[in-house]
Amino acid sequence: MVHEMSTNQTKKVKPFGWHDQLGYLCGNFAGDFTYTLCTGFMMKFYTDVMDVSAVYVGIAMMVAQVLDAVTDLAMGQICDHSPTTKEGKFRPWIRRIAGPVSLVSFLMYANWFKTMPMTFRIVWLFVTYLLYSSVLYTAIIIPYGSMASAMSNDAVDRTKLSNWRHIGGTLSVTVINFAVPLLVYVNDASGNQIFSGFRMTSAALVFSICSFVLWMACYVLTTERVKIPERNEKLEIGAFLKGLTHNRGLIAIVLMIIVQECSNSAFHGMGTYIFDNYFGQGSMQSLTSPLETVITLAIAAVIVSVVAKVGKKEITVVGCLISAGVFLIAYLIHTESVWTWIVIYCGVTVGLALFNPVTFALVTDIVDDEEVRTGNRMDGTIYSVYSFGRKFGSALSSGVRGLMLSSIGYTAANAYDKVITDGIYNIACVVPLVGFGLMALIVGFIYPLNKKRVDHNVAVLKEKHAAEENA
């Protein structure tokens, strides 16, 4: 049973407004500050500073992410079984975990260990990444993502939260991709730009502190208004997995987010290599961030009204096809102009800005659909499955990038050879091209929640919750 809080309780709760949207933005801003830094620069740090082979970095990250199948689901169950306190059901976890996750996100970039034995460096990578991604990041991002359904029952409000969450993520990507290249690259004696380990560690410290401050802003500004009761029954793994096989929406969103993270991480993660190694102008990467922000914010200003008319599924397919088409053009022309690549970057961003703002709202639609079909409400559990898909996709992307870089023979010694840099360009185009095309097929043919069905579910649940309230 899910319903709005009683009349006496509601009087004490602020109505949904700008503070909730700003607070929710701050949460994703905080999470992606460290997450984007990790997916975009961690491999570069370990290959160029710690001198660890790209294949070992990729394998270490993939192995660590396997454990997310357990930790994400466990955290979803913890959330669903948590009592609803005066602070809410999910918000208390943000206050508890903000400090530890920010600290460990800094320790991943331990430049002072670069002279230690190789085994130690690989173990340090594995342990810190596992603690960050599979334990602490999970412990804060699952409650944060699940919280959207507890902040409002209104579908438009949830789309607004998804949109503002995406804006928060975009701002973090903008800051990271603009500031980090300017901070971490220095000129060597020959005038070549090289990646500085000390500066990378210093940047990680600054961003980890900023992340903690933003997490606390999220905690202070948001309010949970929907009383979601504690689940007392134990999770039956067999029944749960059987139920998943009948939930096409959840299957599709997990497949989509895995492919999406592979595509996005390849797009952004390979940026450090393509600007530095292929174009020989690593600091030029910083120009993409303000352009990406302008495009994203311009589309975000109208996306809620567009989605209300067109539908989340429908706009997602269009955005994926646009991004895939731009990468196809990039691969065919194989440009040697950094300015042409920036134009390509902007074209891809248009496609991303069409569907990324609604991705998180798709999860709340699946939660609603599950309740309509089965009568069960599993906000935390469903979001945990989605979150696992997201992190698994990101790790898989890192592994794929590591294997592909190794397959073309990339090392710190030959990183600027012509055959290597051409291989880098091809990776940067082909992986997201295939990924975004596959996403369009998954959402178009597997994901069942089109606009008509979503509107039907919203109407059914409003009537159901109203009846429960009156009862």
Short mmCIF file of C-alpha atoms in Angstrom, two decimals:
data_model
loop_
_atom_site.label_atom_id
_atom_site.label_comp_id
_atom_site.label_asym_id
_atom_site.label_seq_id
_atom_site.Cartn_x
_atom_site.Cartn_y
_atom_site.Cartn_z
CA MET A 1 0.00 0.00 0.00
CA VAL A 2 1.34 3.40 -1.03
CA HIS A 3 -0.47 6.63 -0.34
CA GLU A 4 0.05 10.27 0.44
CA MET A 5 0.64 11.00 4.10
CA SER A 6 -2.40 11.68 6.25
CA THR A 7 -3.96 15.13 6.36
CA ASN A 8 -2.29 16.07 9.64
CA GLN A 9 1.08 14.89 8.36
CA THR A 10 0.70 16.64 5.01
CA LYS A 11 0.11 19.98 6.71
CA LYS A 12 3.59 19.73 8.19
CA VAL A 13 5.26 18.89 4.85
CA LYS A 14 6.32 21.48 2.30
CA PRO A 15 4.58 21.07 -1.07
CA PHE A 16 6.64 19.83 -3.98
CA GLY A 17 8.61 22.72 -5.45
CA TRP A 18 11.88 24.19 -6.63
CA HIS A 19 13.76 23.12 -3.49
CA ASP A 20 13.05 19.45 -4.24
CA GLN A 21 14.19 19.80 -7.84
CA LEU A 22 17.34 21.71 -6.84
CA GLY A 23 18.09 19.22 -4.09
CA TYR A 24 17.64 16.27 -6.43
CA LEU A 25 19.93 17.99 -8.93
CA CYS A 26 22.57 18.34 -6.19
CA GLY A 27 22.40 14.61 -5.48
CA ASN A 28 23.29 13.56 -9.00
CA PHE A 29 25.79 16.41 -9.22
CA ALA A 30 27.47 14.94 -6.14
CA GLY A 31 27.38 11.32 -7.31
CA ASP A 32 28.59 12.06 -10.81
CA PHE A 33 31.38 14.32 -9.57
CA THR A 34 33.22 11.22 -8.40
CA TYR A 35 31.61 8.72 -10.80
CA THR A 36 32.44 10.74 -13.93
CA LEU A 37 35.96 11.38 -12.68
CA CYS A 38 36.34 7.62 -12.24
CA THR A 39 34.94 6.57 -15.63
CA GLY A 40 36.69 9.37 -17.50
CA PHE A 41 40.15 9.55 -15.96
CA MET A 42 40.84 6.54 -13.75
CA MET A 43 42.09 4.32 -16.56
CA LYS A 44 44.27 7.16 -17.90
CA PHE A 45 45.69 7.64 -14.39
CA TYR A 46 46.58 3.97 -13.99
CA THR A 47 47.97 3.46 -17.49
CA ASP A 48 50.03 6.67 -17.69
CA VAL A 49 50.91 7.38 -14.05
CA MET A 50 50.82 4.04 -12.26
CA ASP A 51 52.14 2.23 -15.40
CA VAL A 52 49.53 -0.53 -15.12
CA SER A 53 48.55 -2.25 -18.37
CA ALA A 54 45.14 -1.20 -19.70
CA VAL A 55 44.01 -4.82 -19.86
CA TYR A 56 44.66 -5.31 -16.15
CA VAL A 57 42.83 -2.11 -15.27
CA GLY A 58 39.82 -3.18 -17.35
CA ILE A 59 39.75 -6.70 -15.92
CA ALA A 60 40.09 -5.41 -12.36
CA MET A 61 37.13 -3.07 -12.84
CA MET A 62 34.97 -5.76 -14.45
CA VAL A 63 35.73 -8.29 -11.71
CA ALA A 64 34.89 -5.74 -9.05
CA GLN A 65 31.55 -4.98 -10.71
CA VAL A 66 30.44 -8.61 -10.62
CA LEU A 67 29.90 -8.14 -6.89
CA ASP A 68 27.40 -5.38 -7.64
CA ALA A 69 24.89 -8.09 -8.50
CA VAL A 70 24.89 -8.85 -4.78
CA THR A 71 25.46 -5.44 -3.21
CA ASP A 72 22.98 -3.53 -5.37
CA LEU A 73 20.19 -6.02 -4.77
CA ALA A 74 21.06 -6.18 -1.07
CA MET A 75 20.88 -2.39 -0.77
CA GLY A 76 17.57 -2.34 -2.60
CA GLN A 77 16.21 -4.83 -0.08
CA ILE A 78 17.61 -2.81 2.82
CA CYS A 79 15.83 0.26 1.48
CA ASP A 80 12.52 -1.53 0.97
CA HIS A 81 12.71 -3.00 4.48
CA SER A 82 13.72 0.30 6.12
CA PRO A 83 11.06 2.05 8.23
CA THR A 84 9.69 5.41 7.14
CA THR A 85 10.99 7.89 9.72
CA LYS A 86 10.30 11.60 10.07
CA GLU A 87 13.25 12.12 7.68
CA GLY A 88 11.74 9.68 5.21
CA LYS A 89 12.59 6.18 4.08
CA PHE A 90 15.55 6.92 1.80
CA ARG A 91 17.00 10.32 2.79
CA PRO A 92 18.74 9.11 5.99
CA TRP A 93 21.11 6.98 3.91
CA ILE A 94 22.41 10.08 2.14
CA ARG A 95 23.43 11.63 5.46
CA ARG A 96 25.10 8.39 6.62
CA ILE A 97 27.14 7.57 3.53
CA ALA A 98 28.09 11.00 2.08
CA GLY A 99 31.34 11.22 4.09
CA PRO A 100 32.73 7.70 3.54
CA VAL A 101 32.00 7.60 -0.21
CA SER A 102 33.68 10.99 -0.71
CA LEU A 103 36.78 9.87 1.18
CA VAL A 104 37.26 6.63 -0.74
CA SER A 105 36.69 8.38 -4.07
CA PHE A 106 39.81 10.41 -3.27
CA LEU A 107 41.91 7.43 -2.18
CA MET A 108 41.49 5.74 -5.58
CA TYR A 109 43.98 8.22 -7.04
CA ALA A 110 46.92 7.52 -4.71
CA ASN A 111 49.76 9.02 -6.73
CA TRP A 112 52.14 8.43 -3.79
CA PHE A 113 51.98 4.67 -4.47
CA LYS A 114 53.33 4.88 -8.05
CA THR A 115 56.74 3.53 -7.01
CA MET A 116 55.30 0.55 -5.17
CA PRO A 117 55.52 -2.99 -6.68
CA MET A 118 53.12 -3.67 -9.54
CA THR A 119 51.15 -6.23 -7.53
CA PHE A 120 50.52 -3.67 -4.82
CA ARG A 121 49.31 -1.09 -7.35
CA ILE A 122 46.86 -3.53 -8.93
CA VAL A 123 45.56 -4.64 -5.52
CA TRP A 124 45.15 -1.01 -4.45
CA LEU A 125 43.16 -0.32 -7.63
CA PHE A 126 40.94 -3.32 -7.06
CA VAL A 127 40.30 -2.72 -3.34
CA THR A 128 39.59 1.01 -3.53
CA TYR A 129 37.43 0.67 -6.63
CA LEU A 130 35.47 -2.19 -5.08
CA LEU A 131 34.94 -0.27 -1.85
CA TYR A 132 33.88 2.83 -3.75
CA SER A 133 31.68 1.31 -6.45
CA SER A 134 30.28 -1.90 -5.01
CA VAL A 135 29.83 -0.80 -1.39
CA LEU A 136 29.71 2.93 -0.68
CA TYR A 137 28.46 4.29 -4.01
CA THR A 138 25.80 1.59 -3.99
CA ALA A 139 24.81 2.49 -0.43
CA ILE A 140 24.08 6.08 -1.40
CA ILE A 141 22.92 5.94 -5.04
CA ILE A 142 20.24 3.26 -4.49
CA PRO A 143 18.40 5.30 -1.81
CA TYR A 144 18.89 8.47 -3.84
CA GLY A 145 17.40 6.96 -6.98
CA SER A 146 14.55 5.27 -5.10
CA MET A 147 13.71 8.54 -3.35
CA ALA A 148 12.10 10.05 -6.47
CA SER A 149 8.99 7.90 -6.09
CA ALA A 150 8.68 8.98 -2.43
CA MET A 151 8.95 12.69 -3.17
CA SER A 152 5.75 12.85 -5.24
CA ASN A 153 3.05 10.62 -6.69
CA ASP A 154 2.57 12.93 -9.67
CA ALA A 155 3.98 11.69 -13.00
CA VAL A 156 4.88 15.21 -14.16
CA ASP A 157 6.73 15.89 -10.90
CA ARG A 158 8.71 12.68 -11.41
CA THR A 159 9.61 13.68 -14.96
CA LYS A 160 10.80 17.01 -13.58
CA LEU A 161 12.96 15.20 -11.03
CA SER A 162 14.40 12.98 -13.77
CA ASN A 163 15.11 16.05 -15.88
CA TRP A 164 16.78 17.92 -13.02
CA ARG A 165 18.75 14.81 -12.11
CA HIS A 166 20.05 14.71 -15.65
CA ILE A 167 20.93 18.41 -15.48
CA GLY A 168 22.91 17.70 -12.30
CA GLY A 169 24.78 14.92 -14.05
CA THR A 170 25.43 17.16 -17.05
CA LEU A 171 26.83 19.89 -14.82
CA SER A 172 29.19 17.41 -13.16
CA VAL A 173 30.37 16.10 -16.54
CA THR A 174 30.84 19.70 -17.68
CA VAL A 175 32.92 20.65 -14.67
CA ILE A 176 34.99 17.45 -14.78
CA ASN A 177 35.66 17.51 -18.51
CA PHE A 178 36.37 21.24 -18.52
CA ALA A 179 38.50 21.53 -15.39
CA VAL A 180 40.39 18.24 -15.21
CA PRO A 181 42.16 18.47 -18.62
CA LEU A 182 43.28 21.99 -17.75
CA LEU A 183 44.51 20.87 -14.33
CA VAL A 184 46.20 17.52 -14.99
CA TYR A 185 48.13 18.08 -18.21
CA VAL A 186 51.61 19.66 -18.05
CA ASN A 187 54.34 20.17 -20.64
CA ASP A 188 57.47 18.03 -20.45
CA ALA A 189 60.97 19.14 -21.44
CA SER A 190 60.16 18.50 -25.11
CA GLY A 191 57.00 20.57 -25.00
CA ASN A 192 54.65 17.56 -25.10
CA GLN A 193 51.59 17.50 -22.86
CA ILE A 194 51.75 14.69 -20.29
CA PHE A 195 49.35 13.48 -17.61
CA SER A 196 50.45 14.57 -14.10
CA GLY A 197 49.78 12.08 -11.31
CA PHE A 198 50.23 14.65 -8.53
CA ARG A 199 47.76 17.03 -10.14
CA MET A 200 45.27 14.23 -10.69
CA THR A 201 45.41 13.31 -7.00
CA SER A 202 44.97 16.97 -6.03
CA ALA A 203 41.98 17.32 -8.38
CA ALA A 204 40.41 14.16 -6.89
CA LEU A 205 40.69 15.69 -3.41
CA VAL A 206 38.93 18.89 -4.47
CA PHE A 207 36.12 17.05 -6.27
CA SER A 208 35.60 14.63 -3.38
CA ILE A 209 35.12 17.57 -0.98
CA CYS A 210 32.69 19.22 -3.41
CA SER A 211 30.82 15.92 -3.72
CA PHE A 212 30.31 15.71 0.05
CA VAL A 213 28.96 19.28 0.20
CA LEU A 214 26.50 18.59 -2.64
CA TRP A 215 25.29 15.34 -1.05
CA MET A 216 24.46 17.24 2.11
CA ALA A 217 22.64 19.89 0.08
CA CYS A 218 20.55 17.10 -1.45
CA TYR A 219 19.70 15.82 2.02
CA VAL A 220 18.68 19.26 3.33
CA LEU A 221 16.63 20.46 0.34
CA THR A 222 14.55 17.36 -0.49
CA THR A 223 11.41 16.06 1.20
CA GLU A 224 9.71 12.66 1.08
CA ARG A 225 5.93 13.08 0.92
CA VAL A 226 4.70 9.63 -0.09
CA LYS A 227 4.51 7.17 2.79
CA ILE A 228 5.92 3.87 1.49
CA PRO A 229 5.41 1.18 4.14
CA GLU A 230 8.17 -1.12 5.31
CA ARG A 231 8.29 -4.54 3.63
CA ASN A 232 8.43 -7.27 6.27
CA GLU A 233 8.57 -10.38 4.11
CA LYS A 234 11.91 -11.90 3.17
CA LEU A 235 13.14 -11.82 -0.40
CA GLU A 236 12.64 -15.16 -2.15
CA ILE A 237 15.38 -15.16 -4.75
CA GLY A 238 13.72 -17.81 -6.92
CA ALA A 239 10.36 -16.04 -6.97
CA PHE A 240 12.05 -12.69 -7.54
CA LEU A 241 14.07 -13.93 -10.51
CA LYS A 242 11.00 -15.65 -11.94
CA GLY A 243 9.10 -12.38 -11.60
CA LEU A 244 11.83 -10.56 -13.48
CA THR A 245 11.40 -12.84 -16.47
CA HIS A 246 7.81 -11.59 -16.77
CA ASN A 247 8.75 -7.89 -16.42
CA ARG A 248 9.66 -6.85 -19.96
CA GLY A 249 10.05 -3.25 -18.88
CA LEU A 250 12.70 -4.07 -16.29
CA ILE A 251 14.51 -6.48 -18.61
CA ALA A 252 14.59 -3.83 -21.34
CA ILE A 253 15.75 -1.02 -19.03
CA VAL A 254 18.59 -3.17 -17.67
CA LEU A 255 19.72 -4.11 -21.18
CA MET A 256 19.36 -0.51 -22.30
CA ILE A 257 21.32 0.97 -19.40
CA ILE A 258 24.16 -1.54 -19.79
CA VAL A 259 24.51 -0.61 -23.45
CA GLN A 260 23.99 3.08 -22.66
CA GLU A 261 26.77 3.13 -20.09
CA CYS A 262 29.09 1.34 -22.51
CA SER A 263 28.24 3.92 -25.16
CA ASN A 264 28.44 6.98 -22.90
CA SER A 265 31.61 5.82 -21.19
CA ALA A 266 33.24 5.08 -24.52
CA PHE A 267 32.13 8.49 -25.77
CA HIS A 268 33.35 10.45 -22.74
CA GLY A 269 36.00 8.04 -21.45
CA MET A 270 37.86 7.84 -24.76
CA GLY A 271 37.89 11.64 -24.87
CA THR A 272 41.09 11.78 -22.85
CA TYR A 273 42.80 9.54 -25.40
CA ILE A 274 41.39 11.04 -28.59
CA PHE A 275 42.12 14.67 -27.66
CA ASP A 276 45.53 13.91 -26.16
CA ASN A 277 46.84 11.08 -28.33
CA TYR A 278 44.98 11.42 -31.65
CA PHE A 279 44.72 15.20 -31.96
CA GLY A 280 47.72 15.99 -29.72
CA GLN A 281 45.73 18.67 -27.91
CA GLY A 282 44.59 17.26 -24.58
CA SER A 283 43.52 20.62 -23.14
CA MET A 284 41.09 21.13 -26.06
CA GLN A 285 38.82 18.58 -24.40
CA SER A 286 37.79 21.31 -21.98
CA LEU A 287 35.92 23.12 -24.78
CA THR A 288 33.41 20.30 -25.12
CA SER A 289 32.03 20.78 -21.62
CA PRO A 290 30.50 24.27 -21.93
CA LEU A 291 29.10 23.36 -25.36
CA GLU A 292 27.55 20.19 -23.95
CA THR A 293 26.03 22.16 -21.09
CA VAL A 294 24.49 24.80 -23.36
CA ILE A 295 22.93 22.15 -25.62
CA THR A 296 21.68 20.05 -22.71
CA LEU A 297 20.17 22.97 -20.81
CA ALA A 298 18.50 24.32 -23.95
CA ILE A 299 16.80 20.98 -24.60
CA ALA A 300 16.08 20.44 -20.90
CA ALA A 301 14.06 23.66 -20.89
CA VAL A 302 11.47 22.09 -23.20
CA ILE A 303 11.92 18.34 -22.74
CA VAL A 304 9.25 17.93 -20.03
CA SER A 305 6.51 19.38 -22.26
CA VAL A 306 7.77 17.42 -25.28
CA VAL A 307 7.76 14.14 -23.33
CA ALA A 308 4.24 14.88 -22.05
CA LYS A 309 3.06 14.97 -25.67
CA VAL A 310 5.32 12.38 -27.32
CA GLY A 311 6.18 9.88 -24.57
CA LYS A 312 9.40 8.73 -22.88
CA LYS A 313 9.84 5.57 -24.96
CA GLU A 314 9.29 7.40 -28.20
CA ILE A 315 11.72 10.27 -27.53
CA THR A 316 14.37 7.81 -26.35
CA VAL A 317 14.34 5.95 -29.68
CA VAL A 318 14.70 9.22 -31.62
CA GLY A 319 17.61 10.40 -29.48
CA CYS A 320 19.48 7.11 -29.84
CA LEU A 321 19.15 7.12 -33.61
CA ILE A 322 20.46 10.70 -33.83
CA SER A 323 23.57 9.88 -31.77
CA ALA A 324 24.23 6.69 -33.73
CA GLY A 325 23.89 8.56 -37.02
CA VAL A 326 26.43 11.20 -35.99
CA PHE A 327 28.97 8.56 -34.96
CA LEU A 328 28.51 6.81 -38.30
CA ILE A 329 29.38 10.06 -40.08
CA ALA A 330 32.40 10.54 -37.78
CA TYR A 331 33.70 7.05 -38.55
CA LEU A 332 33.28 7.49 -42.31
CA ILE A 333 35.03 10.87 -42.56
CA HIS A 334 37.83 9.99 -40.08
CA THR A 335 38.56 13.66 -39.49
CA GLU A 336 41.98 14.98 -38.51
CA SER A 337 40.53 18.34 -37.43
CA VAL A 338 39.92 18.79 -33.72
CA TRP A 339 37.29 21.43 -34.53
CA THR A 340 35.36 18.99 -36.72
CA TRP A 341 35.45 16.50 -33.85
CA ILE A 342 34.00 19.15 -31.53
CA VAL A 343 31.14 19.66 -34.00
CA ILE A 344 30.62 15.88 -34.00
CA TYR A 345 30.62 15.96 -30.20
CA CYS A 346 27.86 18.58 -30.25
CA GLY A 347 25.76 16.52 -32.67
CA VAL A 348 26.00 13.46 -30.44
CA THR A 349 25.07 15.60 -27.45
CA VAL A 350 21.81 16.63 -29.14
CA GLY A 351 20.77 12.98 -29.30
CA LEU A 352 21.86 12.33 -25.72
CA ALA A 353 20.01 15.39 -24.46
CA LEU A 354 16.76 14.06 -25.90
CA PHE A 355 16.70 10.78 -23.98
CA ASN A 356 19.06 11.11 -21.01
CA PRO A 357 16.70 13.46 -19.09
CA VAL A 358 13.93 10.84 -19.09
CA THR A 359 16.01 7.72 -18.41
CA PHE A 360 15.51 7.85 -14.65
CA ALA A 361 11.77 8.49 -15.06
CA LEU A 362 11.54 5.19 -16.98
CA VAL A 363 12.41 3.42 -13.73
CA THR A 364 9.50 5.02 -11.84
CA ASP A 365 7.23 3.98 -14.73
CA ILE A 366 8.41 0.40 -14.25
CA VAL A 367 7.74 0.62 -10.49
CA ASP A 368 4.20 1.79 -11.25
CA ASP A 369 3.70 -0.92 -13.87
CA GLU A 370 4.85 -3.60 -11.42
CA GLU A 371 2.31 -2.40 -8.87
CA VAL A 372 -0.50 -2.36 -11.46
CA ARG A 373 0.35 -5.87 -12.73
CA THR A 374 1.14 -7.63 -9.44
CA GLY A 375 0.03 -5.37 -6.61
CA ASN A 376 3.60 -5.27 -5.26
CA ARG A 377 5.52 -2.04 -4.72
CA MET A 378 9.31 -2.55 -4.88
CA ASP A 379 10.89 0.89 -5.38
CA GLY A 380 14.29 0.08 -3.87
CA THR A 381 14.59 -3.40 -5.34
CA ILE A 382 13.67 -2.34 -8.88
CA TYR A 383 15.98 0.66 -8.72
CA SER A 384 18.79 -1.55 -7.40
CA VAL A 385 18.47 -3.81 -10.46
CA TYR A 386 18.60 -0.73 -12.67
CA SER A 387 21.60 0.65 -10.78
CA PHE A 388 23.44 -2.65 -11.14
CA GLY A 389 22.87 -2.50 -14.88
CA ARG A 390 24.24 1.04 -14.97
CA LYS A 391 27.40 0.23 -13.04
CA PHE A 392 27.92 -3.09 -14.80
CA GLY A 393 27.66 -1.29 -18.14
CA SER A 394 30.18 1.31 -17.03
CA ALA A 395 32.62 -1.34 -15.83
CA LEU A 396 32.04 -3.41 -18.97
CA SER A 397 32.83 -0.33 -21.02
CA SER A 398 36.07 0.18 -19.09
CA GLY A 399 36.95 -3.45 -19.72
CA VAL A 400 36.10 -3.21 -23.40
CA ARG A 401 38.13 -0.01 -23.74
CA GLY A 402 41.03 -1.63 -21.91
CA LEU A 403 40.95 -4.72 -24.12
CA MET A 404 40.60 -2.68 -27.30
CA LEU A 405 43.45 -0.36 -26.33
CA SER A 406 45.56 -3.40 -25.63
CA SER A 407 44.48 -5.00 -28.91
CA ILE A 408 45.93 -2.06 -30.87
CA GLY A 409 49.10 -2.28 -28.77
CA TYR A 410 48.63 0.92 -26.75
CA THR A 411 51.36 1.63 -24.20
CA ALA A 412 52.77 4.80 -22.69
CA ALA A 413 55.81 4.36 -24.97
CA ASN A 414 53.93 4.23 -28.31
CA ALA A 415 50.86 6.27 -27.36
CA TYR A 416 51.46 8.85 -30.12
CA ASP A 417 52.36 6.53 -33.00
CA LYS A 418 50.14 6.96 -36.08
CA VAL A 419 48.83 3.38 -36.16
CA ILE A 420 47.93 3.61 -32.47
CA THR A 421 46.18 6.96 -32.70
CA ASP A 422 44.13 5.81 -35.71
CA GLY A 423 43.06 2.80 -33.66
CA ILE A 424 42.01 5.13 -30.84
CA TYR A 425 39.83 7.12 -33.27
CA ASN A 426 38.13 3.98 -34.52
CA ILE A 427 37.38 2.81 -30.97
CA ALA A 428 35.92 6.21 -30.08
CA CYS A 429 33.50 5.97 -33.02
CA VAL A 430 32.60 2.29 -33.39
CA VAL A 431 31.76 1.41 -29.78
CA PRO A 432 29.15 4.18 -29.28
CA LEU A 433 27.86 3.77 -32.86
CA VAL A 434 26.99 0.14 -32.24
CA GLY A 435 25.79 0.91 -28.72
CA PHE A 436 23.31 3.68 -29.55
CA GLY A 437 21.95 1.71 -32.50
CA LEU A 438 21.40 -1.30 -30.25
CA MET A 439 19.70 0.91 -27.65
CA ALA A 440 17.18 2.10 -30.24
CA LEU A 441 16.32 -1.53 -31.04
CA ILE A 442 15.97 -2.51 -27.37
CA VAL A 443 13.69 0.39 -26.47
CA GLY A 444 11.73 0.23 -29.71
CA PHE A 445 11.01 -3.52 -29.73
CA ILE A 446 11.41 -4.83 -26.15
CA TYR A 447 10.47 -2.00 -23.77
CA PRO A 448 6.64 -2.13 -23.54
CA LEU A 449 5.76 1.09 -21.68
CA ASN A 450 4.69 3.47 -24.40
CA LYS A 451 2.85 6.71 -23.63
CA LYS A 452 -0.60 5.11 -23.75
CA ARG A 453 0.29 2.40 -21.24
CA VAL A 454 2.10 4.80 -18.88
CA ASP A 455 -0.91 7.16 -18.85
CA HIS A 456 -3.18 4.18 -18.13
CA ASN A 457 -1.02 3.05 -15.19
CA VAL A 458 -0.94 6.55 -13.70
CA ALA A 459 -4.74 6.76 -13.84
CA VAL A 460 -5.17 3.31 -12.28
CA LEU A 461 -2.80 4.05 -9.41
CA LYS A 462 -4.31 7.47 -8.69
CA GLU A 463 -7.70 5.82 -8.32
CA LYS A 464 -6.26 3.00 -6.21
CA HIS A 465 -4.32 5.29 -3.87
CA ALA A 466 -7.31 7.61 -3.49
CA ALA A 467 -9.46 4.65 -2.45
CA GLU A 468 -6.83 3.54 0.06
CA GLU A 469 -6.62 7.07 1.44
CA ASN A 470 -10.39 7.23 1.95
CA ALA A 471 -10.44 3.76 3.50
#
